Coordinates of C-alpha atoms in Angstrom, one line a residue:
Chain A
M1 CA 143.8 131.6 15.0
D2 CA 144.8 135.2 15.2
L3 CA 144.4 137.0 18.5
A4 CA 143.3 140.2 16.9
T5 CA 140.4 138.9 14.9
A6 CA 139.0 136.5 17.5
P7 CA 139.7 137.8 21.0
H8 CA 139.9 135.1 23.7
R9 CA 136.6 134.7 25.5
I10 CA 137.5 133.6 29.0
P11 CA 134.8 131.6 30.6
P12 CA 133.7 133.3 33.8
E13 CA 134.4 130.4 35.9
M14 CA 138.1 131.0 35.6
P15 CA 138.3 134.4 37.2
Q16 CA 135.8 133.4 39.8
Y17 CA 137.9 130.4 40.8
G18 CA 141.0 132.5 40.8
E19 CA 139.4 135.0 43.2
E20 CA 138.0 132.5 45.6
N21 CA 141.2 130.5 46.0
H22 CA 143.5 133.5 46.0
I23 CA 145.6 132.0 43.2
F24 CA 147.4 135.2 42.4
E25 CA 148.5 135.7 46.0
L26 CA 149.5 132.0 46.1
M27 CA 151.7 132.4 43.0
Q28 CA 153.1 135.7 44.2
N29 CA 154.2 134.3 47.6
M30 CA 155.9 131.3 45.9
L31 CA 157.7 133.6 43.5
E32 CA 158.9 135.8 46.4
Q33 CA 160.3 132.8 48.2
L34 CA 162.0 131.6 45.1
L35 CA 163.6 134.9 44.6
I36 CA 164.8 135.3 48.2
H37 CA 166.3 131.9 48.4
Q38 CA 167.2 131.2 44.8
P39 CA 167.6 127.5 45.2
E40 CA 169.5 125.6 42.6
D41 CA 166.7 123.0 42.2
P42 CA 163.5 125.1 42.1
I43 CA 161.1 122.3 41.9
P44 CA 161.7 120.4 45.1
F45 CA 161.9 123.8 46.8
M46 CA 158.4 124.7 45.5
I47 CA 157.0 121.4 46.6
Q48 CA 158.4 122.0 50.1
H49 CA 157.0 125.5 50.2
L50 CA 153.5 124.4 49.1
H51 CA 153.6 121.7 51.9
K52 CA 154.4 124.3 54.5
D53 CA 151.2 126.2 53.6
N54 CA 152.1 129.2 55.8
D55 CA 151.3 132.2 53.6
N56 CA 148.7 133.5 56.0
V57 CA 150.3 133.0 59.3
P58 CA 150.9 136.2 61.3
R59 CA 154.3 138.0 60.8
I60 CA 154.2 140.9 63.0
V61 CA 156.7 143.4 64.3
I62 CA 155.8 145.7 67.3
L63 CA 158.0 148.8 67.9
G64 CA 157.6 151.6 70.3
P65 CA 159.3 153.7 73.0
P66 CA 159.9 152.3 76.5
A67 CA 156.7 152.2 78.6
S68 CA 154.4 152.3 75.6
G69 CA 153.0 148.9 76.4
K70 CA 154.8 147.0 73.6
T71 CA 155.3 143.8 75.6
T72 CA 151.8 143.8 77.0
I73 CA 150.3 144.2 73.5
A74 CA 152.7 141.6 72.0
M75 CA 151.8 139.1 74.7
W76 CA 148.1 139.6 74.3
L77 CA 148.3 139.3 70.5
C78 CA 150.4 136.1 70.9
K79 CA 147.6 134.6 73.0
H80 CA 145.0 135.7 70.7
L81 CA 146.6 134.6 67.4
N82 CA 148.4 131.6 68.9
S83 CA 151.8 132.6 67.5
S84 CA 155.3 132.7 69.1
L85 CA 156.6 135.8 70.8
L86 CA 160.3 136.7 70.2
T87 CA 162.0 139.3 72.4
L88 CA 165.6 140.0 73.1
E89 CA 165.3 138.2 76.4
N90 CA 163.8 135.0 75.3
L91 CA 166.0 134.8 72.2
V92 CA 169.1 135.0 74.4
L93 CA 167.8 132.7 77.1
N94 CA 167.1 129.9 74.6
E95 CA 168.8 126.8 75.9
F96 CA 168.9 124.9 72.7
S97 CA 171.2 126.9 70.6
F98 CA 175.0 127.5 70.7
T99 CA 174.7 131.0 69.4
A100 CA 172.3 131.9 72.3
T101 CA 174.8 130.7 75.0
K102 CA 177.4 133.0 73.3
A103 CA 175.0 135.8 73.2
K104 CA 173.9 135.3 76.8
R105 CA 177.3 136.0 78.2
L106 CA 177.5 139.4 76.2
Y107 CA 173.9 140.2 77.2
L108 CA 174.5 139.6 80.9
Q109 CA 177.5 141.9 80.8
R110 CA 176.2 144.7 78.7
K111 CA 172.5 144.4 78.3
T112 CA 172.8 144.5 74.5
I113 CA 174.3 142.2 71.9
P114 CA 175.9 143.0 68.6
S115 CA 173.5 143.2 65.6
A116 CA 175.1 140.4 63.6
L117 CA 174.7 138.0 66.5
L118 CA 171.1 139.1 67.2
V119 CA 170.1 138.7 63.6
Q120 CA 171.7 135.2 63.5
L121 CA 169.7 134.3 66.6
I122 CA 166.5 135.5 64.9
Q123 CA 167.2 133.5 61.8
E124 CA 167.7 130.3 63.8
R125 CA 164.6 130.8 65.8
L126 CA 162.4 131.6 62.9
A127 CA 163.4 128.4 61.1
E128 CA 162.0 126.4 63.9
E129 CA 158.8 124.4 63.5
D130 CA 156.5 126.5 65.7
C131 CA 157.4 129.8 64.1
V132 CA 156.9 128.4 60.6
K133 CA 153.5 126.8 61.3
R134 CA 151.9 129.4 63.7
G135 CA 153.6 132.7 62.8
W136 CA 155.7 135.1 64.9
I137 CA 155.7 138.4 66.6
L138 CA 158.9 140.4 67.1
D139 CA 158.8 142.6 70.2
G140 CA 161.1 145.6 70.0
I141 CA 163.3 144.3 67.2
P142 CA 164.6 145.8 65.0
E143 CA 165.8 148.7 67.1
T144 CA 168.1 150.3 64.7
R145 CA 168.2 150.7 60.9
E146 CA 171.3 148.4 60.8
Q147 CA 169.2 145.6 62.4
A148 CA 166.3 146.2 60.0
L149 CA 168.5 146.0 56.9
R150 CA 170.2 142.9 58.1
I151 CA 166.9 141.2 58.7
Q152 CA 165.7 142.2 55.3
T153 CA 168.8 140.8 53.6
L154 CA 168.1 137.4 55.1
G155 CA 164.7 137.5 53.5
I156 CA 162.7 137.8 56.7
T157 CA 159.8 140.2 56.0
P158 CA 157.0 141.0 58.4
R159 CA 153.5 141.5 57.0
H160 CA 152.4 144.0 59.6
V161 CA 154.5 146.5 61.5
I162 CA 152.9 148.3 64.4
V163 CA 154.6 151.4 65.9
L164 CA 153.2 152.7 69.2
S165 CA 153.5 156.3 69.9
A166 CA 152.8 158.6 72.8
P167 CA 154.1 162.0 74.1
D168 CA 157.3 161.7 76.1
T169 CA 155.9 163.2 79.3
V170 CA 153.2 160.6 79.5
L171 CA 155.8 157.8 78.9
I172 CA 158.1 159.0 81.7
E173 CA 155.3 159.2 84.2
R174 CA 154.0 155.8 83.2
N175 CA 157.3 154.2 83.5
L176 CA 157.5 155.1 87.2
G177 CA 154.5 152.8 87.9
K178 CA 155.8 149.7 86.2
R179 CA 155.9 146.5 88.1
I180 CA 157.0 143.0 86.9
D181 CA 155.8 139.7 88.1
P182 CA 159.0 137.6 88.4
Q183 CA 157.2 134.3 87.9
T184 CA 155.2 134.9 84.7
G185 CA 157.1 137.7 83.3
E186 CA 154.0 139.8 82.9
I187 CA 154.1 143.6 83.3
Y188 CA 151.7 145.4 85.5
H189 CA 151.2 149.0 86.4
T190 CA 150.4 150.7 89.8
T191 CA 147.6 152.8 88.3
F192 CA 146.5 151.4 85.0
D193 CA 146.8 147.7 85.2
W194 CA 146.8 146.5 88.8
P195 CA 146.4 142.7 89.1
P196 CA 143.3 141.7 91.2
E197 CA 144.8 138.7 93.0
S198 CA 146.6 139.6 96.2
E199 CA 149.3 136.9 95.8
I200 CA 150.5 138.4 92.5
Q201 CA 150.4 141.8 94.2
N202 CA 152.7 140.6 96.9
R203 CA 155.3 139.2 94.7
L204 CA 155.5 142.1 92.1
M205 CA 159.0 143.6 91.8
V206 CA 160.1 147.0 90.9
P207 CA 162.3 146.8 87.8
E208 CA 165.6 148.6 87.7
D209 CA 166.2 151.6 85.5
I210 CA 162.8 153.1 85.6
S211 CA 163.8 156.4 87.1
E212 CA 162.9 159.5 85.3
L213 CA 166.5 160.2 84.1
E214 CA 167.0 156.7 82.8
T215 CA 163.6 156.7 81.0
A216 CA 164.4 160.0 79.4
Q217 CA 167.8 158.7 78.2
K218 CA 166.3 155.7 76.7
L219 CA 163.6 157.8 75.0
L220 CA 166.3 159.9 73.4
E221 CA 168.0 156.8 72.1
Y222 CA 164.7 155.5 70.8
H223 CA 163.8 158.7 69.0
R224 CA 167.2 158.8 67.3
N225 CA 166.8 155.2 65.9
I226 CA 163.1 154.9 65.1
V227 CA 163.3 157.7 62.6
R228 CA 165.6 155.6 60.5
V229 CA 163.7 152.3 60.9
I230 CA 160.3 153.6 59.9
P231 CA 161.2 154.1 56.1
S232 CA 162.3 150.5 55.9
Y233 CA 158.6 149.4 56.0
P234 CA 156.7 151.8 53.9
K235 CA 153.4 150.1 53.1
I236 CA 152.9 147.8 56.0
L237 CA 153.4 150.2 58.9
K238 CA 150.7 151.5 61.1
V239 CA 151.1 154.0 63.9
I240 CA 148.9 153.5 66.9
S241 CA 148.6 156.0 69.7
A242 CA 149.6 154.4 73.0
D243 CA 148.2 157.3 75.0
Q244 CA 144.8 155.4 75.5
P245 CA 143.6 152.5 77.6
C246 CA 145.4 149.3 76.9
V247 CA 142.3 147.5 75.7
D248 CA 141.7 150.1 73.0
V249 CA 145.3 149.8 71.8
F250 CA 144.9 146.1 71.6
Y251 CA 141.7 146.1 69.6
Q252 CA 143.2 148.6 67.1
A253 CA 146.2 146.4 66.8
L254 CA 144.2 143.3 66.4
T255 CA 142.0 144.8 63.6
Y256 CA 144.9 146.0 61.8
V257 CA 146.8 142.6 61.9
Q258 CA 143.7 140.8 60.6
S259 CA 143.3 143.1 57.6
N260 CA 145.0 142.1 54.4
H261 CA 146.9 144.6 52.3
R262 CA 145.7 145.5 48.9
T263 CA 147.0 143.0 46.3
N264 CA 147.7 143.3 42.7
A265 CA 145.4 140.5 41.9
P266 CA 143.1 141.0 38.9
F267 CA 139.6 141.7 40.2
T268 CA 136.3 142.2 38.4
P269 CA 133.9 143.6 41.0
R270 CA 130.5 141.8 41.1
V271 CA 128.7 143.9 43.6
L272 CA 125.3 143.4 45.1
L273 CA 123.5 146.3 46.8
L274 CA 120.8 145.4 49.3
G275 CA 118.5 147.7 51.3
P276 CA 115.0 148.9 51.8
V277 CA 113.3 151.1 49.2
G278 CA 114.7 154.6 49.3
S279 CA 118.0 153.7 50.8
G280 CA 119.9 154.9 47.7
K281 CA 120.8 151.7 45.9
S282 CA 120.0 153.0 42.5
L283 CA 122.0 156.1 43.0
Q284 CA 125.0 154.3 44.4
A285 CA 124.8 151.8 41.5
A286 CA 124.7 154.6 39.0
L287 CA 127.8 156.3 40.7
L288 CA 129.7 153.0 40.7
A289 CA 128.9 152.3 37.1
Q290 CA 130.0 155.7 36.0
K291 CA 133.3 155.7 37.9
Y292 CA 134.4 152.1 37.5
R293 CA 132.7 151.3 34.2
L294 CA 130.7 148.4 35.7
V295 CA 127.4 147.4 34.2
N296 CA 124.5 148.7 36.1
V297 CA 121.9 145.9 36.3
C298 CA 118.7 147.1 38.0
C299 CA 116.2 144.3 38.1
G300 CA 113.1 146.4 37.8
Q301 CA 114.6 148.3 34.9
L302 CA 115.4 145.2 33.1
L303 CA 111.9 144.0 33.3
K304 CA 110.5 147.2 32.2
E305 CA 112.9 147.3 29.2
A306 CA 111.8 143.8 28.2
V307 CA 108.2 144.8 28.2
A308 CA 108.9 147.9 26.3
D309 CA 110.9 146.2 23.7
R310 CA 108.2 143.6 23.3
T311 CA 110.7 140.7 23.4
T312 CA 109.5 137.1 23.9
F313 CA 110.1 137.6 27.7
G314 CA 108.4 141.0 27.6
E315 CA 105.2 139.4 26.3
L316 CA 105.3 136.9 29.2
I317 CA 105.9 139.6 31.7
Q318 CA 103.3 142.1 30.5
P319 CA 100.3 140.4 32.1
F320 CA 101.9 140.5 35.5
F321 CA 102.7 144.2 35.1
E322 CA 99.0 144.9 34.1
K323 CA 97.6 143.1 37.0
E324 CA 100.3 144.7 39.3
M325 CA 101.5 141.3 40.6
A326 CA 105.1 140.3 41.3
V327 CA 106.8 138.6 38.4
P328 CA 107.5 134.9 39.2
D329 CA 111.0 134.0 40.1
S330 CA 111.7 131.6 37.2
L331 CA 110.9 134.3 34.7
L332 CA 112.9 136.9 36.6
M333 CA 115.9 134.6 36.7
K334 CA 115.7 134.0 32.9
V335 CA 115.8 137.7 32.1
L336 CA 118.6 138.2 34.5
S337 CA 120.7 135.4 33.1
Q338 CA 120.2 136.8 29.7
R339 CA 121.7 140.1 30.7
L340 CA 124.4 138.8 33.1
D341 CA 125.7 136.3 30.5
Q342 CA 126.5 138.9 28.0
Q343 CA 130.2 139.5 27.2
D344 CA 130.3 143.0 28.7
C345 CA 129.0 141.9 32.0
I346 CA 131.5 139.1 32.3
Q347 CA 134.5 141.3 31.3
K348 CA 133.7 144.5 33.1
G349 CA 131.8 143.3 36.2
W350 CA 128.4 144.3 37.4
V351 CA 126.4 146.1 40.0
L352 CA 123.2 144.3 40.9
H353 CA 120.3 145.8 42.9
G354 CA 116.6 145.2 43.2
V355 CA 117.2 141.5 43.6
P356 CA 117.3 139.1 45.5
R357 CA 114.3 140.0 47.5
D358 CA 114.2 136.9 49.6
L359 CA 116.0 133.7 50.4
D360 CA 114.6 131.7 47.4
Q361 CA 115.7 134.2 44.9
A362 CA 119.1 134.3 46.4
H363 CA 119.5 130.6 46.2
L364 CA 118.4 130.6 42.6
L365 CA 121.0 133.3 41.8
N366 CA 123.7 131.2 43.4
S367 CA 122.7 128.0 41.6
L368 CA 122.9 129.9 38.3
G369 CA 126.4 130.8 39.2
Y370 CA 126.2 134.6 39.7
N371 CA 128.0 134.8 42.9
P372 CA 128.7 138.4 43.9
N373 CA 132.1 139.0 45.4
R374 CA 131.1 142.1 47.4
V375 CA 127.7 142.5 49.1
F376 CA 126.5 145.7 50.8
F377 CA 123.6 146.3 53.1
L378 CA 122.5 149.9 53.2
N379 CA 120.9 150.7 56.5
V380 CA 118.6 153.7 56.7
P381 CA 116.2 154.3 59.5
F382 CA 112.5 154.4 58.8
D383 CA 112.0 158.1 59.4
S384 CA 114.7 159.0 56.9
I385 CA 113.2 156.8 54.3
M386 CA 109.8 158.4 54.8
E387 CA 111.4 161.7 54.6
R388 CA 113.3 160.9 51.4
L389 CA 110.3 159.3 49.6
T390 CA 107.1 160.9 50.6
L391 CA 108.4 164.4 49.8
R392 CA 109.2 163.6 46.2
R393 CA 107.3 165.5 43.6
I394 CA 107.3 165.9 39.9
D395 CA 106.5 168.9 37.7
P396 CA 104.0 167.7 35.0
V397 CA 104.9 170.5 32.6
T398 CA 108.7 170.3 32.5
G399 CA 109.1 166.8 33.8
E400 CA 111.6 168.0 36.5
R401 CA 111.9 166.0 39.7
Y402 CA 111.9 168.0 43.0
H403 CA 112.1 167.1 46.6
L404 CA 110.2 169.4 49.1
M405 CA 113.2 169.3 51.5
Y406 CA 116.4 168.6 49.5
K407 CA 115.6 170.2 46.1
P408 CA 112.6 172.5 46.5
P409 CA 111.0 174.1 43.5
P410 CA 112.2 177.6 42.8
T411 CA 108.9 179.4 42.4
M412 CA 105.5 179.2 44.0
E413 CA 103.9 178.7 40.6
I414 CA 105.8 175.5 40.0
Q415 CA 105.1 174.3 43.5
A416 CA 101.4 174.8 43.0
R417 CA 101.3 172.3 40.1
L418 CA 103.5 169.6 41.5
L419 CA 102.2 166.0 41.6
Q420 CA 103.2 163.0 43.7
N421 CA 103.7 159.6 42.3
P422 CA 101.1 157.2 43.9
K423 CA 104.0 154.8 44.6
D424 CA 105.5 157.3 47.0
A425 CA 102.4 157.5 49.3
E426 CA 103.0 156.6 52.9
E427 CA 101.2 153.3 53.0
Q428 CA 102.9 152.1 49.8
V429 CA 106.3 152.9 51.2
K430 CA 105.5 151.2 54.5
L431 CA 104.3 148.1 52.7
K432 CA 107.5 147.8 50.7
M433 CA 109.7 148.4 53.8
D434 CA 107.9 145.7 55.7
L435 CA 108.4 143.4 52.7
F436 CA 112.2 144.0 52.8
Y437 CA 112.7 143.7 56.6
R438 CA 110.8 140.4 56.7
H439 CA 113.5 138.7 54.5
S440 CA 116.6 140.8 55.4
A441 CA 117.6 138.7 58.4
D442 CA 117.7 135.6 56.2
L443 CA 119.7 137.4 53.5
E444 CA 122.2 138.7 56.1
Q445 CA 122.8 135.2 57.3
L446 CA 123.3 133.9 53.7
Y447 CA 125.7 136.6 52.7
G448 CA 128.1 136.1 55.8
S449 CA 130.8 138.3 54.4
A450 CA 128.5 141.3 53.6
I451 CA 129.4 144.8 54.6
T452 CA 126.8 146.9 56.4
L453 CA 126.8 150.7 55.8
N454 CA 125.0 153.6 57.3
G455 CA 123.0 154.8 54.4
D456 CA 121.6 157.8 56.2
Q457 CA 124.4 160.2 55.1
D458 CA 125.0 162.2 52.0
P459 CA 125.4 160.1 48.8
Y460 CA 129.1 160.9 48.3
T461 CA 130.1 159.7 51.8
V462 CA 128.2 156.5 51.3
F463 CA 129.9 156.1 48.0
E464 CA 133.3 156.4 49.5
Y465 CA 132.5 153.7 52.0
I466 CA 131.3 151.4 49.2
E467 CA 134.5 152.1 47.2
S468 CA 136.7 151.3 50.1
G469 CA 134.7 148.1 50.7
I470 CA 135.3 147.1 47.1
I471 CA 138.9 148.0 46.8
N472 CA 140.2 146.7 50.1
P473 CA 140.3 142.9 50.4
L474 CA 137.7 141.4 52.7
P475 CA 138.9 141.1 56.3
K476 CA 139.8 137.6 57.2
K477 CA 138.2 136.2 60.3
I478 CA 140.3 134.2 62.8
P479 CA 139.3 130.5 62.7
Chain B
M1 CA 167.6 153.8 37.7
E2 CA 170.7 151.6 38.2
T3 CA 169.8 148.0 39.0
S4 CA 171.7 146.7 41.9
N5 CA 173.8 143.6 41.7
R6 CA 171.2 141.5 43.6
E7 CA 168.5 142.6 41.3
L8 CA 170.5 141.5 38.3
Q9 CA 171.3 138.3 40.0
A10 CA 167.7 137.7 40.7
A11 CA 166.7 138.4 37.1
E12 CA 169.4 136.1 35.8
Y13 CA 168.1 133.4 38.2
L14 CA 164.6 133.7 36.7
E15 CA 166.0 133.3 33.3
R16 CA 168.3 130.4 34.0
H17 CA 165.5 128.2 35.5
Q18 CA 162.7 129.6 33.3
I19 CA 160.7 130.3 36.5
K20 CA 158.2 132.6 34.6
E21 CA 157.2 130.0 32.1
L22 CA 156.8 127.4 34.9
L23 CA 154.6 129.6 37.0
S24 CA 152.6 130.5 33.9
Y25 CA 152.0 126.8 33.2
L26 CA 151.0 126.1 36.8
T27 CA 148.6 129.0 36.9
S28 CA 147.0 128.0 33.6
A29 CA 146.7 124.4 34.7
L30 CA 145.0 125.5 37.9
L31 CA 142.6 127.9 36.1
F32 CA 141.7 125.2 33.5
F33 CA 141.2 122.2 35.7
R34 CA 139.9 124.2 38.8
P35 CA 140.6 121.5 41.4
E36 CA 138.9 121.6 44.7
K37 CA 142.3 121.8 46.6
P38 CA 144.7 124.0 44.6
R39 CA 147.7 123.3 46.8
E40 CA 147.5 119.5 46.6
Y41 CA 147.0 119.7 42.8
L42 CA 150.1 122.0 42.4
V43 CA 152.1 119.6 44.6
S44 CA 151.1 116.7 42.3
L45 CA 151.9 118.6 39.2
L46 CA 155.3 119.5 40.6
E47 CA 156.1 115.9 41.6
R48 CA 155.2 114.7 38.2
L49 CA 157.5 117.3 36.7
R50 CA 160.3 116.3 39.1
I51 CA 160.0 112.6 38.3
A52 CA 159.7 113.3 34.6
K53 CA 163.0 115.3 34.7
V54 CA 164.8 112.6 36.5
T55 CA 163.6 109.6 34.6
G56 CA 163.1 111.1 31.2
V57 CA 159.5 110.0 31.1
A58 CA 157.2 112.1 29.0
F59 CA 156.4 115.5 30.5
P60 CA 152.8 116.3 31.6
F61 CA 152.2 118.5 28.6
F62 CA 149.3 120.9 28.5
M63 CA 148.4 119.9 25.0
D64 CA 148.5 116.2 24.1
N65 CA 148.4 114.5 20.8
S66 CA 144.7 114.8 20.1
N67 CA 144.8 118.5 20.8
I68 CA 147.6 119.0 18.2
V69 CA 145.7 116.9 15.7
A70 CA 142.5 119.0 16.3
M71 CA 144.3 122.2 15.9
F72 CA 145.8 121.1 12.6
E73 CA 142.3 120.0 11.3
M74 CA 140.9 123.4 12.3
M75 CA 143.5 125.2 10.2
D76 CA 143.3 122.8 7.3
S77 CA 139.7 123.7 6.4
S78 CA 139.8 122.1 3.0
G79 CA 141.0 118.7 4.3
R80 CA 143.9 118.4 2.0
G81 CA 146.2 117.2 4.8
T82 CA 148.6 120.2 4.6
I83 CA 148.7 123.7 5.9
S84 CA 150.4 126.7 4.5
F85 CA 153.6 128.1 5.9
V86 CA 151.9 131.3 7.2
Q87 CA 149.4 129.2 9.2
Y88 CA 152.1 127.1 10.6
K89 CA 154.0 130.1 11.8
E90 CA 150.9 131.7 13.3
A91 CA 150.0 128.4 15.0
L92 CA 153.4 128.2 16.6
K93 CA 153.1 131.8 17.9
T94 CA 149.7 131.2 19.3
L95 CA 151.0 128.2 21.2
G96 CA 153.9 130.3 22.5
L97 CA 156.4 128.0 21.0
C98 CA 158.3 130.5 18.8
T99 CA 159.0 134.2 19.2
E100 CA 157.8 137.0 17.0
D101 CA 161.1 137.6 15.1
E102 CA 162.3 134.1 14.8
D103 CA 162.9 133.3 11.2
L104 CA 161.4 129.9 10.4
K105 CA 162.9 128.7 7.2
D106 CA 160.3 128.1 4.5
D107 CA 162.0 125.2 2.8
G108 CA 159.3 125.2 0.2
H109 CA 157.8 121.9 1.4
I110 CA 154.3 121.8 2.4
I111 CA 153.6 121.3 6.1
T112 CA 151.9 118.0 6.8
L113 CA 150.4 116.9 10.0
D114 CA 153.4 114.8 10.9
K115 CA 155.8 117.6 10.5
F116 CA 153.6 119.9 12.5
K117 CA 153.4 117.3 15.3
E118 CA 157.0 116.7 15.2
E119 CA 157.9 120.5 15.4
V120 CA 155.5 121.2 18.2
N121 CA 156.8 118.3 20.3
K122 CA 160.4 119.1 19.6
R123 CA 159.8 122.8 20.8
M124 CA 157.9 121.7 23.8
K125 CA 160.7 119.3 24.9
E126 CA 163.2 122.2 24.5
I127 CA 161.2 124.4 26.9
W128 CA 160.6 121.7 29.4
S129 CA 164.1 120.4 29.6
A130 CA 165.1 123.7 31.0
F131 CA 163.0 123.1 34.1

């Protein structure tokens, strides 16, 4: 009964279930809400929170100097993500709230409203059904540190904060060309974003306060305030340069908003590396195993070890080796399961390469319950693979491995006696590559969330890409 | 680092309502039963808890009677019907029902199955009533 003598053996289904259903994040969100609101009766509050089911809705804040394109980006994001847009104007013009009518008077007089009132308006608006269900995007709020802190005290936290930035001269010039459509409220520009329909062109108005002097003044004010707002959102902030075409800014913003931040959830990596022969799978697997202490499971290696150790499986496999035929799937799966079921694989995680070769093997793997949680495809063009493999040589005297291009032998004497492995001959390599590409389309379809990498770079660059793929959560796709 | 007033407030709130134990129980239940729809399952668990609190009906314990009996029998290898005091203390610790330095009085009597059951149930009720 003592923990020390018999360590708990957690069945592997539990961590798998936890990862797939994001249990950790679910509990973390619930705890956050409990701490923010501190209800006297926690259980009904938790039931309500679970019913709302809005952990993953967009909660975005977009900040930036005047003329950076905030409102345009915010509107596009709204349409794309189907969320509600909140700006100072539409908060104040809300007809359904008493606070809004009070604020409207002040706004029409002075163009700004006191922070306390603003924050109250925001709180009211965010409690409404559509913001709760579909998410919200705040355009240009908070402007000052005071507003940011007040919003935080109420427990309103955005998940992504985007700050647009561009040099002042660009902004001042850009602002001169700003035009507004009075009917839809959309912003157009004389040079960059001219509407195609002539009827819109005719009704465009020049907004007030876009002269150079006024823009410069607004920019000064902005720079004074933004420096104090940025530290309030340390880990969720991203600065995007607004000095590029609108579409580019939009795409950058969209990718950022759809990415999840790293969580503290416990995660045992179960990595699958796929790619043609010579793409570097074994090397990457070895690097991963060394750095993250995963278990390196190479299918071919397992089979050879079984034969060499003369285990029961080894005896069955040996005739296939002798006749140079592929080992049948059922036998292969048995050897694999034996290895992957061992305690160290379950606890530390594994890196698998060499299998599955085709769709049947992949389905067998799935049915046995070994679902990888990260899949990588290493793409290397044909010529590079030929270069990498056909120039491999081995020195029969010392056993040292050389490569005629990347690691040439030091002396002519050694070079004279080098031998080539018959498996590295051109025709053999071509055969194996064809075999892979025949099945790769099916595998890519099966592993929908796989990450494709360019394997044609130096090994440490590829390793860094793989690392970031494992550590960052998988990007979520918009339904 | 000086903890601000709100932090202390929050820590005290967690203690008062035993939120950590509640969340721990919910997570363990989820991982053990692995339902298809985790949110609905959590809602049903919480509803049962709420009803149990209001009406005083038995709480949905993690371990029911048969588990307690099974545990007792595992410890009582010789089948005498009793377990030693040390085993009893260890068992309570493993179940999370008593803390490391709590001093259980060893009143010299041997611990029978009934006494064990009674003690476990009593402690579980104590913990659950705080929710």
